[in-house]
Coordinates of C-alpha atoms in Angstrom, one line a residue:
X1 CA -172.1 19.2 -41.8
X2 CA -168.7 18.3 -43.1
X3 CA -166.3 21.2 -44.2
X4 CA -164.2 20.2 -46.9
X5 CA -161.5 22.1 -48.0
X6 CA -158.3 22.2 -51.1
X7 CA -155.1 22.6 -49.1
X8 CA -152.1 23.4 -51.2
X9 CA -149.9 25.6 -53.6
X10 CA -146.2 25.1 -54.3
X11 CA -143.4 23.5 -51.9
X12 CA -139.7 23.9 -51.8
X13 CA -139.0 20.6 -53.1
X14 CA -141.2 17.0 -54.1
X15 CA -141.3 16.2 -50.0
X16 CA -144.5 19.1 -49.9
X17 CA -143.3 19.4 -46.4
X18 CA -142.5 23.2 -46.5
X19 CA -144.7 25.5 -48.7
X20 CA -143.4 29.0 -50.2
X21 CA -145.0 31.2 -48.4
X22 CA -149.0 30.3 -46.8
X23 CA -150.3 27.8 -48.5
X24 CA -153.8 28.4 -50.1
X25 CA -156.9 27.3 -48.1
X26 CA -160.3 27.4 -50.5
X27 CA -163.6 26.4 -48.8
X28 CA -165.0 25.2 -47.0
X29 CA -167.3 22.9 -49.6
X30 CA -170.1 21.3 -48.2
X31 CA -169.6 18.3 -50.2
X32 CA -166.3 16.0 -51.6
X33 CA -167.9 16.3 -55.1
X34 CA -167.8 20.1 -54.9
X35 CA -163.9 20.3 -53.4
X36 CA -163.2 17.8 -55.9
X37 CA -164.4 20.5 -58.9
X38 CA -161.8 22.6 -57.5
X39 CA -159.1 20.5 -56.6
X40 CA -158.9 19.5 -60.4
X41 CA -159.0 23.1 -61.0
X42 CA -156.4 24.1 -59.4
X43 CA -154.3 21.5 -59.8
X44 CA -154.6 21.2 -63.8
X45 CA -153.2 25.4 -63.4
X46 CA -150.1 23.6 -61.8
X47 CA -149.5 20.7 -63.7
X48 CA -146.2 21.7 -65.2
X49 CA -144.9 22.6 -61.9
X50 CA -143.3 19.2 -60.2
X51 CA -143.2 21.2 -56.8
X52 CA -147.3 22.5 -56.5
X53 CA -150.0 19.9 -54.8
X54 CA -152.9 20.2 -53.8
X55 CA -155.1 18.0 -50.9
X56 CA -158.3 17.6 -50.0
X57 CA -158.9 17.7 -46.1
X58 CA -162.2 17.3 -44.2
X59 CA -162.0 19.5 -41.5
X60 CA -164.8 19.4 -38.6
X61 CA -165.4 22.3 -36.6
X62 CA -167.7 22.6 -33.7
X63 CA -168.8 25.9 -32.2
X64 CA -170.6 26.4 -28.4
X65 CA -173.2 28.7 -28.9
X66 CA -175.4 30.5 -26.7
X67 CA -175.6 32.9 -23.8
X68 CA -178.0 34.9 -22.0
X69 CA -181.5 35.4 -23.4
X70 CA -184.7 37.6 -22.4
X71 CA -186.7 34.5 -21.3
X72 CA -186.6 31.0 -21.4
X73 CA -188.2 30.3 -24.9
X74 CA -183.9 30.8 -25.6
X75 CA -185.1 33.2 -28.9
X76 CA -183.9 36.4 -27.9
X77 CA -180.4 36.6 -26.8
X78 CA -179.3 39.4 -24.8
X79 CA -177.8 42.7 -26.6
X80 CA -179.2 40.9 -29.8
X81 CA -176.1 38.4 -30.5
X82 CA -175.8 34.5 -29.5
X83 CA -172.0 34.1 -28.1
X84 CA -169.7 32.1 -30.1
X85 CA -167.0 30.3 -28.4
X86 CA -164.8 28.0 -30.8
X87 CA -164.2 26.8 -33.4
X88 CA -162.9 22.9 -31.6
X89 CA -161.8 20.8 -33.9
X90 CA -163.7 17.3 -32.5
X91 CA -167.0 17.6 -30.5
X92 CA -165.6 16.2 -27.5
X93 CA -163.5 19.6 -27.3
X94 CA -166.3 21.4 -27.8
X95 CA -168.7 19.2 -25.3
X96 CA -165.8 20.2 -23.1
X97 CA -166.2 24.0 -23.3
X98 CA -170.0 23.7 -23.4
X99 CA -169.8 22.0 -19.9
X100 CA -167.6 24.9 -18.1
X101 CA -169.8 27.7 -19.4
X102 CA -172.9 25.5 -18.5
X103 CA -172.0 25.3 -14.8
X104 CA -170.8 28.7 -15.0
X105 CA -174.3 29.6 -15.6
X106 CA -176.1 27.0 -13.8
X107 CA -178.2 29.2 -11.4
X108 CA -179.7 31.5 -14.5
X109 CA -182.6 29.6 -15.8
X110 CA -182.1 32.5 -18.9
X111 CA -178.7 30.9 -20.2
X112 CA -178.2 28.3 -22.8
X113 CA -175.6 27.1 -24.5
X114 CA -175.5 24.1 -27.3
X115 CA -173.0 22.7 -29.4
X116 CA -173.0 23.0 -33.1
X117 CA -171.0 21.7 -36.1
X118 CA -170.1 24.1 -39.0

């Protein structure tokens, strides 16, 4: 599932390189279509100021998830609450972190983990 997100607010000068203050993160959006709604929102409130922009960005997140369960049917996790390690920003970050806890839990046939995007 792709996160989309509007990135922006207003910058010390034209370059956009430094903002004033945090700049404003609103999302994520599940679709361009629906960032691009508020892009053009957001940015028609600013259009008199030279030094406001906003961006849209496509940011990925992967999440390991998993842990310990009652049994092997992997529906129950212990204390009630799958473990969520993350987020990675590619999957090959995450396959990374899925691997260590994996072989840290190789000899319990009740542990699982899985990779998952969003």
């Amino acid at each position: 599932m792709a996160n989309y997100w509007v990135i922006g607010g207003t910058y010390q000068d034209t370059g956009f390189d430094t903002p004033v203050g945090e700049e404003t993160k609103v999302g994520p959006f599940g679709t361009f279509e629906d960032a691009e709604k508020e892009w053009s929102k957001l940015a028609w409130q600013s259009v008199d100021d030279a030094n406001s922009r906003y961006r849209i960005e496509r940011l990925d997140e992967y999440w390991v998830v998993g842990g310990e369960y009652e049994d092997t049917n992997f529906e129950t996790p212990v204390g009630g609450a799958e473990e969520r390690h993350g987020p990675f920003t590619s999957f090959e970050l995450a396959e990374k972190e899925w691997s260590k806890l994996a072989w840290q839990n190789v000899d319990n046939c009740n542990c699982r983990y899985r990779v998952i995007e969003g």
